[in-house]
XYZ file of C-alpha atoms in Angstrom:
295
model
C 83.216 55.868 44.814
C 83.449 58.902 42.345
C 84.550 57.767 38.953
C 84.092 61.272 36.887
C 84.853 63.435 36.158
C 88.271 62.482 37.153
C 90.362 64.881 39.575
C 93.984 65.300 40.089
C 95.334 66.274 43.832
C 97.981 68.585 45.984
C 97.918 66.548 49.373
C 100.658 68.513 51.634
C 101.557 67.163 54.992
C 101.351 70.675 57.503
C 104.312 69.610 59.477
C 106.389 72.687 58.235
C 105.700 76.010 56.222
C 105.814 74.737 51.883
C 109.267 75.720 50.415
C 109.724 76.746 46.824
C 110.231 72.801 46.014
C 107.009 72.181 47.739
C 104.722 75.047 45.699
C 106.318 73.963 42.460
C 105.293 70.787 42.643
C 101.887 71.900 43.702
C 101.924 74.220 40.696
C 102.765 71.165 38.410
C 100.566 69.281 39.692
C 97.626 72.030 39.225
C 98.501 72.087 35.322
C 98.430 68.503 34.907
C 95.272 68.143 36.533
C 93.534 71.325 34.145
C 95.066 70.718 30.963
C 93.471 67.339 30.962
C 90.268 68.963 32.124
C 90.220 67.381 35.471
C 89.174 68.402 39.174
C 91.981 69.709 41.024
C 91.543 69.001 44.875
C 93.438 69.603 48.208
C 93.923 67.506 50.703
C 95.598 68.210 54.082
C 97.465 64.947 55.338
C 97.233 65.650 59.004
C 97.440 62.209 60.210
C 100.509 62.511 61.861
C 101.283 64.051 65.698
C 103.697 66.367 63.988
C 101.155 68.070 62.158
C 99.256 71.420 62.664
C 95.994 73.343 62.348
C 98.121 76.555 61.817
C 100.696 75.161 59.789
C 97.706 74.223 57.511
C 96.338 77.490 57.054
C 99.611 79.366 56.179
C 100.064 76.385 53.685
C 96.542 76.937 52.148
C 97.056 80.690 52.062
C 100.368 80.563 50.529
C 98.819 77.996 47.545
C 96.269 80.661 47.269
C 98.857 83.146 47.568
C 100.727 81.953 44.030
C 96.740 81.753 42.013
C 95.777 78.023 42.846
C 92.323 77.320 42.627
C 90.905 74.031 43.761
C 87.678 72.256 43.405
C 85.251 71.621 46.768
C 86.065 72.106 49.853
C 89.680 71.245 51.781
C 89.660 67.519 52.635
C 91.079 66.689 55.841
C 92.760 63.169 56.542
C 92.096 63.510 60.109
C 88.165 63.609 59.591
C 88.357 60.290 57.712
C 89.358 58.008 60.111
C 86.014 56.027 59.945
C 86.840 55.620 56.376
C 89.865 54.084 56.903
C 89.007 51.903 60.168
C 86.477 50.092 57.486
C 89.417 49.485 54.805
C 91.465 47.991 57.470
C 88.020 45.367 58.912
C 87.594 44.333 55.074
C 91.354 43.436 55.135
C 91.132 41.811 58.512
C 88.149 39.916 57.969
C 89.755 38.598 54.155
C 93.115 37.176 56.329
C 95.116 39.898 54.055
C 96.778 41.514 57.183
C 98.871 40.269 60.132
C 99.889 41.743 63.285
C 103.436 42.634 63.388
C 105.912 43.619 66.642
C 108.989 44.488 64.809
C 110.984 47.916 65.082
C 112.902 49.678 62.649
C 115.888 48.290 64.395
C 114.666 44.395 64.225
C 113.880 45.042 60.717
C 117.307 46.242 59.715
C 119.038 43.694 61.592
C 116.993 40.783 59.998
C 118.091 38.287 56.851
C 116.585 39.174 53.926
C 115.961 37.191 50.766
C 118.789 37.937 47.900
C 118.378 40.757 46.051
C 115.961 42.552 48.706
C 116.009 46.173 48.502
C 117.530 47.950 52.092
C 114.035 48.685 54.377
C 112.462 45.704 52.374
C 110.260 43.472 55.314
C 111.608 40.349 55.640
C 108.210 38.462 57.097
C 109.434 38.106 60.953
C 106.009 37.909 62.113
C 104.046 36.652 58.982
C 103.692 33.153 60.015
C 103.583 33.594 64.322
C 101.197 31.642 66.019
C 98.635 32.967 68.634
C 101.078 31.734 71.047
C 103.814 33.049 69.525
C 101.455 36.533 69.103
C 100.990 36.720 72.636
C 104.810 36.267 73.761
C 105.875 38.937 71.533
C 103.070 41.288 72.705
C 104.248 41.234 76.027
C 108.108 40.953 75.079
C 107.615 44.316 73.479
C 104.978 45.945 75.619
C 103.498 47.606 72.535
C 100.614 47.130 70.109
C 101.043 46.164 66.961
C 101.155 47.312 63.574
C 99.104 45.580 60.875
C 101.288 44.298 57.379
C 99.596 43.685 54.271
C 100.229 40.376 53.291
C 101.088 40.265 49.628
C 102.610 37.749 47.768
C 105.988 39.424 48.055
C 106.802 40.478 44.082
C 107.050 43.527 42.336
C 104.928 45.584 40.808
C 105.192 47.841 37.872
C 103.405 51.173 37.040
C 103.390 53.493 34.292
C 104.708 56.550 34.780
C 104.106 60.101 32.339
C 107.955 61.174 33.654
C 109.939 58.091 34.129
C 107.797 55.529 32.212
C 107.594 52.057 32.994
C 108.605 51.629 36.631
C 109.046 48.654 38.620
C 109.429 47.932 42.100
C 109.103 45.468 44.743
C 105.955 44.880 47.164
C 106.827 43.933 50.241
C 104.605 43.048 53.228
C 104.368 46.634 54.288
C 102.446 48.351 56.998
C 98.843 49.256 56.256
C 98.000 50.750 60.189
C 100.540 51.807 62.756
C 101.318 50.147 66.379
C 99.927 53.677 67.600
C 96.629 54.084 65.476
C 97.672 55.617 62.884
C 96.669 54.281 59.404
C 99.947 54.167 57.072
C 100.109 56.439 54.302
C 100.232 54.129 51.824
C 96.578 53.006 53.121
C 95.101 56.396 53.546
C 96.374 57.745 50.190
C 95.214 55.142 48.090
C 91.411 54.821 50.051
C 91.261 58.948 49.879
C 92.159 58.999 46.139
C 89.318 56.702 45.355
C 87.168 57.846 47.567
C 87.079 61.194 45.639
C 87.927 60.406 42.274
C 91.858 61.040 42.193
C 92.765 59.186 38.749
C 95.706 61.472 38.506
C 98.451 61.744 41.198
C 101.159 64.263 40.269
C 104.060 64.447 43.533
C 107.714 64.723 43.798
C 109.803 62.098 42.176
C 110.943 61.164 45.841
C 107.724 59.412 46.385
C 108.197 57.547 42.769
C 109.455 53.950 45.134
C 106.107 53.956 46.711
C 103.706 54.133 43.596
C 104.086 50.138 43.197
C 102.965 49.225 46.451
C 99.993 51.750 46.594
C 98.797 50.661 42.781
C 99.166 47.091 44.269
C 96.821 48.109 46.901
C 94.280 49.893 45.032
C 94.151 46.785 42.930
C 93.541 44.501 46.064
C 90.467 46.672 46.644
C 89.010 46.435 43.360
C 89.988 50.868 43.128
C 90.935 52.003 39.729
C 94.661 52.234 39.341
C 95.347 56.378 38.708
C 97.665 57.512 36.133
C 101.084 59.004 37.993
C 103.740 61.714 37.101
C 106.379 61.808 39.536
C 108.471 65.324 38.991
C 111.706 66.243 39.597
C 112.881 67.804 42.784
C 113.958 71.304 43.630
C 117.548 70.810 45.067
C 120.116 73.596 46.765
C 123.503 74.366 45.712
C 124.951 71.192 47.385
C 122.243 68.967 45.323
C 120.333 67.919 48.309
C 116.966 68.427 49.106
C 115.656 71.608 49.476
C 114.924 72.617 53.400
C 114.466 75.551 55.845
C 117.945 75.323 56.406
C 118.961 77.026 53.316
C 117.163 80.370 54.113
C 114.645 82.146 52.014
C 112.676 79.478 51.060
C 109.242 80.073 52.109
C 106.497 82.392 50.273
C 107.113 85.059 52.799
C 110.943 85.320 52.335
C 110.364 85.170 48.371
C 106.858 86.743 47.666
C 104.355 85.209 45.913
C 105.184 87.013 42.686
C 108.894 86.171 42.121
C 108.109 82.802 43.376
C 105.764 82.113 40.895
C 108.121 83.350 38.253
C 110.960 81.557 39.559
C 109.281 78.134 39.472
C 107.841 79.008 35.666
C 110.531 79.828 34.679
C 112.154 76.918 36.415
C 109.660 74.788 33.893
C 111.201 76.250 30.997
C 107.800 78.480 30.372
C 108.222 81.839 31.787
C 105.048 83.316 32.936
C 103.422 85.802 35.365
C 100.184 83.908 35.659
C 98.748 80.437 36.148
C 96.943 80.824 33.352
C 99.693 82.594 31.036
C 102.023 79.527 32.527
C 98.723 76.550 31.814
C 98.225 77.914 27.782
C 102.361 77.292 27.403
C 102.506 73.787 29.290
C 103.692 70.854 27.730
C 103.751 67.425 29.724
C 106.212 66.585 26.759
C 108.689 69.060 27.296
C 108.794 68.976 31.416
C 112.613 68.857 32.414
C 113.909 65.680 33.818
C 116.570 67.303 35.890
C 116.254 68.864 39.017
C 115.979 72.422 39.642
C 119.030 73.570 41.560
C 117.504 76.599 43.278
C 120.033 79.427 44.702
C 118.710 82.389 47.014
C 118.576 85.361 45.130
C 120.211 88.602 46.895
């Protein structure tokens, strides 16, 4: 495992085209990675069905497009599945993982313990015999997915944004009934593997930093430091999407895009580097950006 020099990350998903949300955060989390003189890599999390080679390059281009740089080559989640097979035989072979047969819908419609957030696994399956196992396997007709299993607390984490940050670690799902490792696994094994000790990403992602840092821990990988930012929002304060119109690089240009978001930031500038002399972790708004189409 690479320990230094230390690297922050952009690790898009190329199911859609990035919105303005999207390449701010990517922009934020460019300056947080080079004003603390780290790496800055990219990864392309194309795990998923609903992912795409194209959809990848247009997303690369468009980063490009705005003046990020990056460090090494593009990593590519789908090339590491090796990597992550091996993660999931040391947790198999230390009894930290069970098979599960649940769906979303058994889940929901489960008991939970008091105060259990909504979504929170309730341990159906923890404790099934092979017997059991087997009946449920072919009451389902499905393979299984594979849940960590913790010892059902919460964790906290340190965040540069929100501070000290505590949530709850369920027995969550480390590889999917169809193959797929989770992305809680392949985040956390990726970031080690190559160094990530900085993980800047929208503050929508902020529930999920307990339950990866848990991980890391389990696997003796250096927990990174994490900055979850605010979101870009529309005019109705939900989440930005395709819906709203002119939100992609194309509709904007890279340009006016890039001066939107600085100025978004509270630094107007018409460079990366203009925009990285001016930036101040300190001063980063807490709000939202409520982002309207210009004419």
């Amino acid at each position: 495992m690479s320990r230094s020099p230390g690297a922050g990350r952009f690790a898009p998903s190329p199911s859609a085209d990035l919105h303005i949300g999207n390449l701010r955060t990517a922009v934020l989390a460019w300056l947080f990675a080079r004003s603390t003189g780290r790496r800055f890599l990219l990864r392309v999390e194309d795990l998923d069905d609903r992912t795409a080679a194209e959809i990848a390059d247009r997303q690369l281009r468009d980063l490009a497009a705005i003046g990020l740089t990056w460090d090494g080559p593009v990593q590519w989640q789908s090339q590491q599945r090796p990597r992550y097979a091996a993660v999931v035989d040391h947790l198999v072979d230390r009894d930290l993982v069970y098979e599960c047969y649940c769906s979303r819908r058994d889940i929901a419609a489960a008991p939970r313990a008091p105060h259990a957030p909504q979504g929170a696994y309730p341990g159906t399956c923890r404790e099934l015999t092979a017997a059991q196992r087997q009946r449920r396997r072919t009451e389902t007709g499905r393979p299984p997915a594979l849940r960590l299993r913790t010892d059902g607390t919460d964790y906290r984490v340190t965040d540069l944004v929100h501070g000290s940050y505590r949530g709850i670690v369920d027995d969550f799902v480390v590889f999917r009934g169809d193959g797929v490792p989770a992305y809680n696994l392949a985040v956390v094994v990726d970031d080690a593997a190559h160094g990530v000790d900085q993980v800047v990403r929208g503050d929508d992602l902020l529930s999920s930093s307990p339950r990866q840092a848990y991980l890391a821990r389990l696997l003796g990988y250096p927990e990174p430091v994490y900055a979850h930012v605010p979101l870009v929002l529309n005019a109705d304060g939900a989440r930005l999407a395709k819906r709203d119109g002119a939100v992609t690089l194309p509709e904007i240009g890279a340009q006016s895009a890039f001066e939107q978001i600085s100025a978004s930031l509270g630094w107007p500038a018409s460079s990366l580097a203009e925009l990285l002399d001016r930036f101040d972790p300190a001063q980063l708004p807490r709000r939202p950006w409520i982002w309207r189409a210009t004419p």
